[in-house]
JSON list of C-alpha atoms in Angstrom, two decimals:
[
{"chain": "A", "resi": 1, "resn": "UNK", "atom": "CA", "xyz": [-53.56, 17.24, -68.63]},
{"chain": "A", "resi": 2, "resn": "UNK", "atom": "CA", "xyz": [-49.90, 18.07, -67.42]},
{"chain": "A", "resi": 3, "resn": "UNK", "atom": "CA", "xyz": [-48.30, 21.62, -69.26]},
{"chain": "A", "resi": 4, "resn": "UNK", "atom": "CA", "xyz": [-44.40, 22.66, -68.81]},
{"chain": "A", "resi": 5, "resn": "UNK", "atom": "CA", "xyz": [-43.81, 26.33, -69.10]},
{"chain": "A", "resi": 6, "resn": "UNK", "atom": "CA", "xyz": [-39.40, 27.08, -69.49]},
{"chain": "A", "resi": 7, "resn": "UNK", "atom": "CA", "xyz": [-39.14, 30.73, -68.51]},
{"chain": "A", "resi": 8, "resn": "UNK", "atom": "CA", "xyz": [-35.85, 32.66, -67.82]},
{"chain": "A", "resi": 9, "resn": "UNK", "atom": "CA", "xyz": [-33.82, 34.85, -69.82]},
{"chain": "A", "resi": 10, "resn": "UNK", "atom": "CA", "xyz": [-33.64, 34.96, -73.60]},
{"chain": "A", "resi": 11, "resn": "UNK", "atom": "CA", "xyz": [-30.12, 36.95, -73.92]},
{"chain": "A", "resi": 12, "resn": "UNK", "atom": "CA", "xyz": [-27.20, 35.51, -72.34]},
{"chain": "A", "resi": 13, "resn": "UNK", "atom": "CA", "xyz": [-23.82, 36.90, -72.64]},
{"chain": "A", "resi": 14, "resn": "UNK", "atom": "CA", "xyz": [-20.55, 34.71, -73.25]},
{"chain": "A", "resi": 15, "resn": "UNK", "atom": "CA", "xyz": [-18.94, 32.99, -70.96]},
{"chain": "A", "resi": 16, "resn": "UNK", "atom": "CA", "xyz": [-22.09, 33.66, -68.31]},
{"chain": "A", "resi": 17, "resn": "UNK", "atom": "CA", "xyz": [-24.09, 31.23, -66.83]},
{"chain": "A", "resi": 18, "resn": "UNK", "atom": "CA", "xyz": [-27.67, 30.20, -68.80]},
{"chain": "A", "resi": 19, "resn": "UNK", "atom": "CA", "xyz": [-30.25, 29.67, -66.33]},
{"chain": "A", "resi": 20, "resn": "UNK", "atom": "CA", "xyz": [-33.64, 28.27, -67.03]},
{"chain": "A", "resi": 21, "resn": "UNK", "atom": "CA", "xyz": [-36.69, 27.07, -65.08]},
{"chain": "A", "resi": 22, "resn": "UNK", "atom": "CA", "xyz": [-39.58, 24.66, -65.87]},
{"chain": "A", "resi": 23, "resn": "UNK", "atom": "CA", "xyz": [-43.35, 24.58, -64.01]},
{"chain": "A", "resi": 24, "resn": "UNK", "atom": "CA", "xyz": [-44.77, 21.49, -63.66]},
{"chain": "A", "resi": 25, "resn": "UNK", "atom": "CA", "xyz": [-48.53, 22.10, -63.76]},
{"chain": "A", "resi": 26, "resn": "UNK", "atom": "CA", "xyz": [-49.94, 19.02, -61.86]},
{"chain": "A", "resi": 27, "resn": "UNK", "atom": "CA", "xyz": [-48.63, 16.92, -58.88]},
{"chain": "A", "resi": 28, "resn": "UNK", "atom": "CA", "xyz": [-47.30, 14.27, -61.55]},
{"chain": "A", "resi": 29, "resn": "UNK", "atom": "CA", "xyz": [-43.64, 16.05, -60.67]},
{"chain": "A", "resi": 30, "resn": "UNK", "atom": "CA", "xyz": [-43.28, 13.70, -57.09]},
{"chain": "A", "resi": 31, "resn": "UNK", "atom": "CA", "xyz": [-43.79, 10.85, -59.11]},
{"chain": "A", "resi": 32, "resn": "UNK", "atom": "CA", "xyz": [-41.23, 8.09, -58.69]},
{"chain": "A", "resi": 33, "resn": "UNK", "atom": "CA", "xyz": [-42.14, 6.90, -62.82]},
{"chain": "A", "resi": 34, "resn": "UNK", "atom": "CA", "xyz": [-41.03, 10.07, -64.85]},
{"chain": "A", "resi": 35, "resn": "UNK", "atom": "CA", "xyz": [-37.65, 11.83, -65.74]},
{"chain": "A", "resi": 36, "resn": "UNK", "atom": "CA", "xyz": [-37.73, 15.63, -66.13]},
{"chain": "A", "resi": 37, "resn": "UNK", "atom": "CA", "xyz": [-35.35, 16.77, -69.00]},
{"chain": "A", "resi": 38, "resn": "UNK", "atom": "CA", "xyz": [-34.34, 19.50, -70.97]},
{"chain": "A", "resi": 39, "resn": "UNK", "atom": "CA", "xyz": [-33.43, 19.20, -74.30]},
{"chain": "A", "resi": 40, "resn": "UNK", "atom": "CA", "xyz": [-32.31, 22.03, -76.92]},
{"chain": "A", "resi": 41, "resn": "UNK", "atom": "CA", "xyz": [-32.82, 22.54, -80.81]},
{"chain": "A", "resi": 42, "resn": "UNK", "atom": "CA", "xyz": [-30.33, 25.28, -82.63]},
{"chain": "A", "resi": 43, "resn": "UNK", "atom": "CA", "xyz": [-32.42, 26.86, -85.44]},
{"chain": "A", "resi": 44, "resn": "UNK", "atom": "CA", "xyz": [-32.67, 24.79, -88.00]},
{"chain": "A", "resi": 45, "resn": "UNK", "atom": "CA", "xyz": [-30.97, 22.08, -86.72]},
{"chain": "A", "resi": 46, "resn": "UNK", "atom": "CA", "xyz": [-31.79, 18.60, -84.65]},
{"chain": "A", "resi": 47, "resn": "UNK", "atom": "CA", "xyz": [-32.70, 17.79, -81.36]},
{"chain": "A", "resi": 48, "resn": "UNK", "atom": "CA", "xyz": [-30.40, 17.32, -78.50]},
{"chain": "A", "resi": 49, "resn": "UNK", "atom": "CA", "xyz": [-30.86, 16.08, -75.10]},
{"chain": "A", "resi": 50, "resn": "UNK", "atom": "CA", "xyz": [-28.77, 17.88, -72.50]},
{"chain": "A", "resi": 51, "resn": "UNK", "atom": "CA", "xyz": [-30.12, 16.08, -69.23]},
{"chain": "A", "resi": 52, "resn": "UNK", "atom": "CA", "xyz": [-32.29, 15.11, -66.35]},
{"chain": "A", "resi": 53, "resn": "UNK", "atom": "CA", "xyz": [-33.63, 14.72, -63.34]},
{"chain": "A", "resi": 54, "resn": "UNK", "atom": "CA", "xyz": [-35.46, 11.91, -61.77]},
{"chain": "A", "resi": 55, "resn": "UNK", "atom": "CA", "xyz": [-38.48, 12.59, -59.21]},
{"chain": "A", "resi": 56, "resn": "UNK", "atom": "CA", "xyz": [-35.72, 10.81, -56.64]},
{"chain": "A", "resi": 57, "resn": "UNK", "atom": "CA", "xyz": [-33.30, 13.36, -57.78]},
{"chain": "A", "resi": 58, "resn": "UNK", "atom": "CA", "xyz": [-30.55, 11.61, -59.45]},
{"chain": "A", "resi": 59, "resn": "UNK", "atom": "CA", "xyz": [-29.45, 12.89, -62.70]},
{"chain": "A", "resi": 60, "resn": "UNK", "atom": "CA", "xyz": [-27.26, 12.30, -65.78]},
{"chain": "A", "resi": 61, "resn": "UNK", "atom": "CA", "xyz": [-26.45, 14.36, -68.76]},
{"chain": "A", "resi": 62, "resn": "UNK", "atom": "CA", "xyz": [-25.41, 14.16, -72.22]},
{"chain": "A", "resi": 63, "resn": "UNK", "atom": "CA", "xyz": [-21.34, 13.61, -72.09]},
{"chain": "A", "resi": 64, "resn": "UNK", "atom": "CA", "xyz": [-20.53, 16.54, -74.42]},
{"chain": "A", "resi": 65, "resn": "UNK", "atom": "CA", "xyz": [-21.97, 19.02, -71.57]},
{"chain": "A", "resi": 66, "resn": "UNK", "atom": "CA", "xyz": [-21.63, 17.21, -68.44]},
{"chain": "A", "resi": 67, "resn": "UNK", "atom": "CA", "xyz": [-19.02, 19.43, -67.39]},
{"chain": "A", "resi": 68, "resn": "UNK", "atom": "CA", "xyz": [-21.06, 22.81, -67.75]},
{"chain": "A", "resi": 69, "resn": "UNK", "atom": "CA", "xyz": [-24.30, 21.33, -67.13]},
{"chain": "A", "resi": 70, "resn": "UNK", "atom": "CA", "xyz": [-26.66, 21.16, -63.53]},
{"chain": "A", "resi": 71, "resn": "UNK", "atom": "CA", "xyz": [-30.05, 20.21, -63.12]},
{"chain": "A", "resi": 72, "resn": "UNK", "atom": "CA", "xyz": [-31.49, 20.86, -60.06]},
{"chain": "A", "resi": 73, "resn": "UNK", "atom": "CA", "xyz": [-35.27, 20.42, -58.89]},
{"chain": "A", "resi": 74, "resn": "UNK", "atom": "CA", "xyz": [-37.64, 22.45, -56.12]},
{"chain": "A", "resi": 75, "resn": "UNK", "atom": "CA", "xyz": [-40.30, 19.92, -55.37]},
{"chain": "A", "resi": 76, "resn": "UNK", "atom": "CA", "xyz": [-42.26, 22.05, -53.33]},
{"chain": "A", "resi": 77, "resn": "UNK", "atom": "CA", "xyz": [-43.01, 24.41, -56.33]},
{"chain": "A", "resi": 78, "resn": "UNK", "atom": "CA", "xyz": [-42.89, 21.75, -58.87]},
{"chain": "A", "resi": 79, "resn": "UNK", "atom": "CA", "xyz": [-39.59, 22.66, -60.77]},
{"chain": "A", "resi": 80, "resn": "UNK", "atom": "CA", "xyz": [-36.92, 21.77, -62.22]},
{"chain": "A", "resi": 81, "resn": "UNK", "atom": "CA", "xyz": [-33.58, 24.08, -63.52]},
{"chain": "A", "resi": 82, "resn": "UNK", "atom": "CA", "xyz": [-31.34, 24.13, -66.16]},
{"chain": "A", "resi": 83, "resn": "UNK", "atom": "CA", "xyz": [-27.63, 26.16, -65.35]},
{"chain": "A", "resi": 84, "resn": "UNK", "atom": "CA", "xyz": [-25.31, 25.71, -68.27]},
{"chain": "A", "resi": 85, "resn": "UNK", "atom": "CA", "xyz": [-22.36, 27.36, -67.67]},
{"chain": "A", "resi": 86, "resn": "UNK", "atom": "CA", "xyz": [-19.33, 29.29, -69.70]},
{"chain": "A", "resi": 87, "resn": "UNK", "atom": "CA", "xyz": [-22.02, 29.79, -72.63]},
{"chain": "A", "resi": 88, "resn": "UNK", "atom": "CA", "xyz": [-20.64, 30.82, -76.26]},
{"chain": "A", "resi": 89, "resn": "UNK", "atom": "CA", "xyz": [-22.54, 31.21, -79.37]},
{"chain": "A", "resi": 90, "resn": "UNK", "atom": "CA", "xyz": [-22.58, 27.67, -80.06]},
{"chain": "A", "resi": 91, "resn": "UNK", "atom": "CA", "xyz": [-25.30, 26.71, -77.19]},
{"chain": "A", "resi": 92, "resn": "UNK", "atom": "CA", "xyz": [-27.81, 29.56, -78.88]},
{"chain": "A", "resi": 93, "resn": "UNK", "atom": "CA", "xyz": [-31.16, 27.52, -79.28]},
{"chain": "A", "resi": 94, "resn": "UNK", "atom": "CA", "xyz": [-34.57, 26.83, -78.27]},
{"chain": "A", "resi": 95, "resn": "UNK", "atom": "CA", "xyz": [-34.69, 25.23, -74.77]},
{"chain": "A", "resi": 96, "resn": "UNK", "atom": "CA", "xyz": [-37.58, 22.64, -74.34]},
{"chain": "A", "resi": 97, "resn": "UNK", "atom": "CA", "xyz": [-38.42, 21.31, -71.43]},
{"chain": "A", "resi": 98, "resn": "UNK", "atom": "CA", "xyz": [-39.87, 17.74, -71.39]},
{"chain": "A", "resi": 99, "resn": "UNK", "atom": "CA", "xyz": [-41.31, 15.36, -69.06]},
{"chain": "A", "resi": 100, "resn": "UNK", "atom": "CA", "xyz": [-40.08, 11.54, -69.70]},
{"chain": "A", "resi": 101, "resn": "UNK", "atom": "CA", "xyz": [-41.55, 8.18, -68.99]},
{"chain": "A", "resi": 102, "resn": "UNK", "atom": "CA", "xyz": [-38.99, 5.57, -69.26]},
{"chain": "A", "resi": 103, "resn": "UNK", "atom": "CA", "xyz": [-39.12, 1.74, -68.64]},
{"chain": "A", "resi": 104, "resn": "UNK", "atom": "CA", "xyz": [-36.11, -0.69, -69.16]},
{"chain": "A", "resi": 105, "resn": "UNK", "atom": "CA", "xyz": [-38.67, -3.59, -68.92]},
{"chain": "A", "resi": 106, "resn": "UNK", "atom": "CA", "xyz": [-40.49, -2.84, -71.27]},
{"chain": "A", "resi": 107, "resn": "UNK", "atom": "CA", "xyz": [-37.79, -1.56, -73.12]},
{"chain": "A", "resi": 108, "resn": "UNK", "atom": "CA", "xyz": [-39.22, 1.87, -74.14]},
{"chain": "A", "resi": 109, "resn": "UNK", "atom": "CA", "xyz": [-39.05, 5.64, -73.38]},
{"chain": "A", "resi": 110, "resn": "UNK", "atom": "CA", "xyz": [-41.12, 8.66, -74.42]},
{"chain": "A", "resi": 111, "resn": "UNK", "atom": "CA", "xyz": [-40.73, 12.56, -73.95]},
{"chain": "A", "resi": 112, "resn": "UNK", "atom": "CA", "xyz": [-44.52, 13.76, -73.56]},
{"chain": "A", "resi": 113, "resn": "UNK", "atom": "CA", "xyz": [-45.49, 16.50, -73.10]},
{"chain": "A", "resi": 114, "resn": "UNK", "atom": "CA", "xyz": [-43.05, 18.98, -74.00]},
{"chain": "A", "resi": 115, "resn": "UNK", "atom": "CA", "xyz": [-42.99, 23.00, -73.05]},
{"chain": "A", "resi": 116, "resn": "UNK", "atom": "CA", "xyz": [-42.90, 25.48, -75.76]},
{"chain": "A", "resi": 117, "resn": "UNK", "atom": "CA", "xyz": [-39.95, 26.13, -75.82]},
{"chain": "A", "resi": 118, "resn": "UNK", "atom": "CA", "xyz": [-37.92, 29.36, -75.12]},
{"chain": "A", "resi": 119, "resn": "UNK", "atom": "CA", "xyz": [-35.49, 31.05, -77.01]},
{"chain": "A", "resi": 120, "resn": "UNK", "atom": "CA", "xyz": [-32.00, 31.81, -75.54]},
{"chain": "A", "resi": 121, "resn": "UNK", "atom": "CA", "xyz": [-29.43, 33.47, -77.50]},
{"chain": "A", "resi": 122, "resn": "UNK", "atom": "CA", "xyz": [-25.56, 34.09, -76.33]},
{"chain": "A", "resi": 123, "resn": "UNK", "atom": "CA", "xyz": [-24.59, 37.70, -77.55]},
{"chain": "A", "resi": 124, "resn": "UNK", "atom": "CA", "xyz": [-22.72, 40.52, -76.23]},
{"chain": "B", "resi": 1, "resn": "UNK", "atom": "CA", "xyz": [-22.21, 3.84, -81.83]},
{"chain": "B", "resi": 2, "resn": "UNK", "atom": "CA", "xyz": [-24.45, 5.67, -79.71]},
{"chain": "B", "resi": 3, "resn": "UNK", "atom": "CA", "xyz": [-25.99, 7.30, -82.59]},
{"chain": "B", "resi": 4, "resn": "UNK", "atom": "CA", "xyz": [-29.30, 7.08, -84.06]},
{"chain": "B", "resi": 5, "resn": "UNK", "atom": "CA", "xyz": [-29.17, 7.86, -88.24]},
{"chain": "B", "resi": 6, "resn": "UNK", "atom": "CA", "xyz": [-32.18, 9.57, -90.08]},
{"chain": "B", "resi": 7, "resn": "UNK", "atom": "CA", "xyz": [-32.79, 10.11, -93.92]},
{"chain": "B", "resi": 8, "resn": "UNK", "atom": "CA", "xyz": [-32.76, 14.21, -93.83]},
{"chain": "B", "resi": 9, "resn": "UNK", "atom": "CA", "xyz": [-35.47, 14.19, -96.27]},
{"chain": "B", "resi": 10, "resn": "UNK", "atom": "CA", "xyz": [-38.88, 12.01, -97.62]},
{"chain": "B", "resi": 11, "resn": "UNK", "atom": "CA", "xyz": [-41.25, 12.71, -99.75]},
{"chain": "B", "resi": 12, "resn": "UNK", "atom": "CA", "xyz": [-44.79, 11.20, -100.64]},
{"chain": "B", "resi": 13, "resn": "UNK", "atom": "CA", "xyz": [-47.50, 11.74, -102.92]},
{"chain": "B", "resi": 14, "resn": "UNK", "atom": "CA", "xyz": [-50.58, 12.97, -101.59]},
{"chain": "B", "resi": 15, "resn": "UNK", "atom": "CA", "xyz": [-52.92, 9.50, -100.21]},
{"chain": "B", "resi": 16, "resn": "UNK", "atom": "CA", "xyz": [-49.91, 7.18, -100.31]},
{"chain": "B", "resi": 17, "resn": "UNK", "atom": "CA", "xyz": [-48.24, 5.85, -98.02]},
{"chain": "B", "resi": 18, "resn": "UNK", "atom": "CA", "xyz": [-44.71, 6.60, -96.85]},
{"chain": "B", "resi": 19, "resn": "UNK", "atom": "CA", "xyz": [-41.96, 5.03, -94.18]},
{"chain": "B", "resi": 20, "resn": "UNK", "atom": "CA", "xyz": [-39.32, 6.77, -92.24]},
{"chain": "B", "resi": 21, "resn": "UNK", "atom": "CA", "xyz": [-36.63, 5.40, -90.99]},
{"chain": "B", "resi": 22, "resn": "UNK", "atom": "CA", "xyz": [-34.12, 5.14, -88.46]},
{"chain": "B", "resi": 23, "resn": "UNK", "atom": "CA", "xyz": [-31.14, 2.91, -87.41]},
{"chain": "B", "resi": 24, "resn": "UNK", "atom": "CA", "xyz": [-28.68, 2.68, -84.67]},
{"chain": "B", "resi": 25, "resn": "UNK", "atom": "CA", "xyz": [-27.50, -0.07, -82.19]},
{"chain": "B", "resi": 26, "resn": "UNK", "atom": "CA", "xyz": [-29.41, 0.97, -79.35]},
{"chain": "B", "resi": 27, "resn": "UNK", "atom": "CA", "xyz": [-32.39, -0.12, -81.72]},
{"chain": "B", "resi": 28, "resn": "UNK", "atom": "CA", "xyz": [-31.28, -3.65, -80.93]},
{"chain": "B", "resi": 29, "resn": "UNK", "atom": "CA", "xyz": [-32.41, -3.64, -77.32]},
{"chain": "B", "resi": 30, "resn": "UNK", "atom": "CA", "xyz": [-34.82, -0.72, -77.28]},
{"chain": "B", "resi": 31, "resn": "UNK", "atom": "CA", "xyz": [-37.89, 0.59, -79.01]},
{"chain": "B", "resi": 32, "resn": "UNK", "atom": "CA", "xyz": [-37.57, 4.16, -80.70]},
{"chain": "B", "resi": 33, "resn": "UNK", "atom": "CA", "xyz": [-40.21, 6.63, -79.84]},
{"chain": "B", "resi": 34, "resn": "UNK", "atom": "CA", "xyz": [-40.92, 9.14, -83.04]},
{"chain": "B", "resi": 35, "resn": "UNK", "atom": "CA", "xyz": [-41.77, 12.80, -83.08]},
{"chain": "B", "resi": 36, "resn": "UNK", "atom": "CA", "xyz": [-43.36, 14.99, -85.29]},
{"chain": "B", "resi": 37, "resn": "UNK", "atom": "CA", "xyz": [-42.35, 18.44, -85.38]},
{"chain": "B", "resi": 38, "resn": "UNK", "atom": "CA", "xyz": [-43.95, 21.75, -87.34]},
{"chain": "B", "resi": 39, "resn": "UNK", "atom": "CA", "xyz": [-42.57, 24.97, -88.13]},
{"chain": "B", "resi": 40, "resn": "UNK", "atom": "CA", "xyz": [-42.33, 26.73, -84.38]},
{"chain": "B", "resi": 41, "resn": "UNK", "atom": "CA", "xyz": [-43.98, 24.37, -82.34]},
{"chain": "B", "resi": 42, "resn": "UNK", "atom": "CA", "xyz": [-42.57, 22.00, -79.87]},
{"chain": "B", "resi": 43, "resn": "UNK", "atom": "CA", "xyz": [-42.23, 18.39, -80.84]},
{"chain": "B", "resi": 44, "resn": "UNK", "atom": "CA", "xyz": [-45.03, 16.38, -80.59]},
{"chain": "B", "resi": 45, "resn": "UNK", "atom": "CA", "xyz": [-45.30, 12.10, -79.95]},
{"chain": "B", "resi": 46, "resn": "UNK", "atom": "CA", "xyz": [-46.72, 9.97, -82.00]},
{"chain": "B", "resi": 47, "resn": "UNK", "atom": "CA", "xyz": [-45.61, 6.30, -81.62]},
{"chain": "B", "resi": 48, "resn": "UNK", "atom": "CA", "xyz": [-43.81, 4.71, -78.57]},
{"chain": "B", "resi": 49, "resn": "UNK", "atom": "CA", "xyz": [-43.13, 1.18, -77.65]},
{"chain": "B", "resi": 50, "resn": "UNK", "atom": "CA", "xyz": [-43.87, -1.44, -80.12]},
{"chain": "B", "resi": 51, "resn": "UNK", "atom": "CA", "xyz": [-46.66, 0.47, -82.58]},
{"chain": "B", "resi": 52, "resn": "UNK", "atom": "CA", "xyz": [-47.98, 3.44, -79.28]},
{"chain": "B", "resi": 53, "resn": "UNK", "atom": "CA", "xyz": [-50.13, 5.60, -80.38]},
{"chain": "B", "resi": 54, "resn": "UNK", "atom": "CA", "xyz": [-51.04, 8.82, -77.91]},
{"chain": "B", "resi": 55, "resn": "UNK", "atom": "CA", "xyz": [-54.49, 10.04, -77.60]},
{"chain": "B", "resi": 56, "resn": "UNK", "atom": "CA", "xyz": [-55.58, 12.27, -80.42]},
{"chain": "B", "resi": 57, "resn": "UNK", "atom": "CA", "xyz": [-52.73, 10.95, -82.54]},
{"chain": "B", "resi": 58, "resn": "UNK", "atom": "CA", "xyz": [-54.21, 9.41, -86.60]},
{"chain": "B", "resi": 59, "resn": "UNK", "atom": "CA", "xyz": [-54.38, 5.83, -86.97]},
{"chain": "B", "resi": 60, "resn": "UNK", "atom": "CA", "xyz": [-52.53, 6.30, -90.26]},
{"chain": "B", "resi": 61, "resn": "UNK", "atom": "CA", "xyz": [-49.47, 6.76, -87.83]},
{"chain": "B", "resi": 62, "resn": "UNK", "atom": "CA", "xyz": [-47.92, 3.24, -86.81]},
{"chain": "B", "resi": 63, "resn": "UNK", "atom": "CA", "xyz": [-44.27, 2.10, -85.94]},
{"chain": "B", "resi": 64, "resn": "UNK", "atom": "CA", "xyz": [-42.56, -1.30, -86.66]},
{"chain": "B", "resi": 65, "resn": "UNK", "atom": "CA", "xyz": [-38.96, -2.45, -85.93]},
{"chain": "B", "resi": 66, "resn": "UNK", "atom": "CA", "xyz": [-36.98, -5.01, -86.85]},
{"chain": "B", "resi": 67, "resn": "UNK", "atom": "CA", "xyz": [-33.07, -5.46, -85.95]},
{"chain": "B", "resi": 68, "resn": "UNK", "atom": "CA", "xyz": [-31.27, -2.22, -85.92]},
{"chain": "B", "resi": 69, "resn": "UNK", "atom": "CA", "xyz": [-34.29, 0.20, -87.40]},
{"chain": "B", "resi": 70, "resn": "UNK", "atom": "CA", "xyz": [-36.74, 1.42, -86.56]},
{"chain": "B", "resi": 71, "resn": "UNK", "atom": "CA", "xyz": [-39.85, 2.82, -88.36]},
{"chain": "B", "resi": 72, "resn": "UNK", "atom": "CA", "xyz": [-42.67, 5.18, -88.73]},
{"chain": "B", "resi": 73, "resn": "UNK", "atom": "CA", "xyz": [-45.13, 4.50, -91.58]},
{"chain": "B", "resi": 74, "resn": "UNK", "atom": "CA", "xyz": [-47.66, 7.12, -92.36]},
{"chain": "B", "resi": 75, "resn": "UNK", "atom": "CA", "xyz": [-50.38, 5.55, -94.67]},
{"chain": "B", "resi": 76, "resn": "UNK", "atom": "CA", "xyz": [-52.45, 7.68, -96.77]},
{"chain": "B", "resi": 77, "resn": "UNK", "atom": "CA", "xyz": [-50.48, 10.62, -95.92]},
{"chain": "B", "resi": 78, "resn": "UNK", "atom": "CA", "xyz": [-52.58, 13.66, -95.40]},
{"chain": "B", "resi": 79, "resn": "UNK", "atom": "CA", "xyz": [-50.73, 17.32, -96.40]},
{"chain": "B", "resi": 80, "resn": "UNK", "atom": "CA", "xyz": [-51.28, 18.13, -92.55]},
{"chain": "B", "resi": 81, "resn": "UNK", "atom": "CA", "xyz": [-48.08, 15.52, -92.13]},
{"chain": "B", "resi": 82, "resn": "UNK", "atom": "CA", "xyz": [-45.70, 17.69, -93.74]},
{"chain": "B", "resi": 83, "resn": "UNK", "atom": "CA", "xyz": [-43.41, 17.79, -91.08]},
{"chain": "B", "resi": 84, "resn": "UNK", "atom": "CA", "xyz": [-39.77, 17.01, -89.62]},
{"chain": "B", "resi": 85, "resn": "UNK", "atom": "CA", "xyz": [-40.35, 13.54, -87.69]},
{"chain": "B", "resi": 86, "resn": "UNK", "atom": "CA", "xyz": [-37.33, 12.64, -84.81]},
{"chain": "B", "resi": 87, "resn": "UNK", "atom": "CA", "xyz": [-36.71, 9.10, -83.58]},
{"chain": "B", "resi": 88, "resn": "UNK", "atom": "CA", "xyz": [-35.44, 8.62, -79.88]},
{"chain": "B", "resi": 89, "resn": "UNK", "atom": "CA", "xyz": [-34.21, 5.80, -77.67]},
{"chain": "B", "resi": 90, "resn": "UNK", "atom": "CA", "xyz": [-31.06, 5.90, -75.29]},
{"chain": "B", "resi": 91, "resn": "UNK", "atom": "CA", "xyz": [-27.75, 4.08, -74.70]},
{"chain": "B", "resi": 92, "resn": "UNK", "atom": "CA", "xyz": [-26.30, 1.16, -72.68]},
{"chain": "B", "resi": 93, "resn": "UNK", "atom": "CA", "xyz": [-24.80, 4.33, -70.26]},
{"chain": "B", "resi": 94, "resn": "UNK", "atom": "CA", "xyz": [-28.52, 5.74, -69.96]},
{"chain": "B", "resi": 95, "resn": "UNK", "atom": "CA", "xyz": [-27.97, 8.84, -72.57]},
{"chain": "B", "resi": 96, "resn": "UNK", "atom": "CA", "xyz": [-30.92, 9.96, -74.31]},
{"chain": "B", "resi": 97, "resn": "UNK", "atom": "CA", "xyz": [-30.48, 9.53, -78.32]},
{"chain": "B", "resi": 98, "resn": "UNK", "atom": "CA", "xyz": [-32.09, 11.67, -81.24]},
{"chain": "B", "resi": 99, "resn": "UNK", "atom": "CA", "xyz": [-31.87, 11.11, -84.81]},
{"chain": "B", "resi": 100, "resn": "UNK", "atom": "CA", "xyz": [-30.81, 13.66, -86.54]},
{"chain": "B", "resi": 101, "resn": "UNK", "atom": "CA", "xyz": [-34.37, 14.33, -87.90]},
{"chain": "B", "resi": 102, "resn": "UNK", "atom": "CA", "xyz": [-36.44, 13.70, -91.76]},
{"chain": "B", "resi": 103, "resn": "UNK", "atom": "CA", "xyz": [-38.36, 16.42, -93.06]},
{"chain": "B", "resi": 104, "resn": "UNK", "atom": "CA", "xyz": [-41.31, 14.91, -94.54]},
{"chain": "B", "resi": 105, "resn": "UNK", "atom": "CA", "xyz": [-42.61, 16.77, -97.85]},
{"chain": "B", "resi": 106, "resn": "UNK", "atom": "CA", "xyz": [-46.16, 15.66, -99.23]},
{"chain": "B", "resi": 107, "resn": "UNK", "atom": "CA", "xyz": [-46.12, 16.20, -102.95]}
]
């Protein structure tokens, strides 16, 4: 059964670059079916999807953050990055990374499974 | 709109049987996948496609669609299914969509 594990730094100062990394336990990451994403939940709030990465390496992300946003992916290791730039308070949340299978023919998508999740706050 | 609307909040008695709903226009085209998420733990799946269930996930949990919403019905919920449950689906420009989340409290 495939596990993500995020890891990186849980304090980031403002205006600095968040930077977050997510292992891949089984060779399902060279896979030409799933999209590897990261998505974010502020405490006590909703879920939002920031972006992804597909096993061919294009990506897209969610308009709002498109301009701070890069996600980048190390095969070789089975990873994939998050770097969200020019952080403020306002991107404080739990980071989640999340494999994705996604089919336009059949008209459906699914995140699963998801990491644990990992904390990153923006403070001074 | 590229937005997918939740209830914020459903509750059901103990043993009944409760639906959760959630409507957008990307609904129209594509089928939501639903998520059920406790107190500091990662979101978890538990219907995709048409009525999906994942290994390991209750058959009280079943999904159903029809126009513009999409649902989750939970029959005979159990007090293990208090929860906050997201729906998902994406856009016509590929963007991944979340409802804004129910939190599900079993009387």
């Amino acid at each position: 059964q495939v596990q993500l594990q995020e890891s990186g730094p849980g304090l980031v100062k403002p205006s600095q670059t968040l930077s977050l990394t997510c292992t891949v336990s089984d060779g399902s990451f060279t896979r030409g079916t799933y999209y590897w994403s990261w998505i974010r939940q502020p405490a006590g709030k909703g879920l939002e999807w920031i972006g992804h990465i597909s096993s061919s390496g294009s990506t897209n992300y969610h308009p709002s953050l498109k301009s701070r946003v890069i996600i980048s992916a190390d095969a070789s290791k089975n990873q994939f990055s998050l770097k969200l730039s020019s952080v403020t308070a306002a991107d404080t949340a739990v980071y989640y990374c999340a494999r994705e299978y996604m089919s336009e023919m059949l008209r459906l998508n699914y995140f699963d499974p998801w990491g644990q999740g990992t904390l990153v706050t923006v403070s001074s | 709109s590229s937005e997918l609307t939740q209830d914020p909040a459903v509750s059901v008695a103990l043993g009944q049987t409760v639906r959760v709903t959630c409507q957008g226009d990307s609904l129209r085209r594509y089928y939501a996948s639903w998520y059920q998420q406790k107190p500091g733990q990662a979101p978890l799946l538990v219907i995709y496609g048409k009525n999906s269930r994942p290994s390991g996930i209750a058959d009280r949990f079943s999904g159903s669609s029809s126009g513009d919403t999409a649902s989750l019905t939970i029959t005979e919920a159990q007090a293990e299914d208090e929860a906050d449950y997201y729906c998902n689906s994406w856009d016509s420009s590929g963007y991944r969509l979340f409802g804004g989340g129910t939190k599900l409290t079993v009387l």
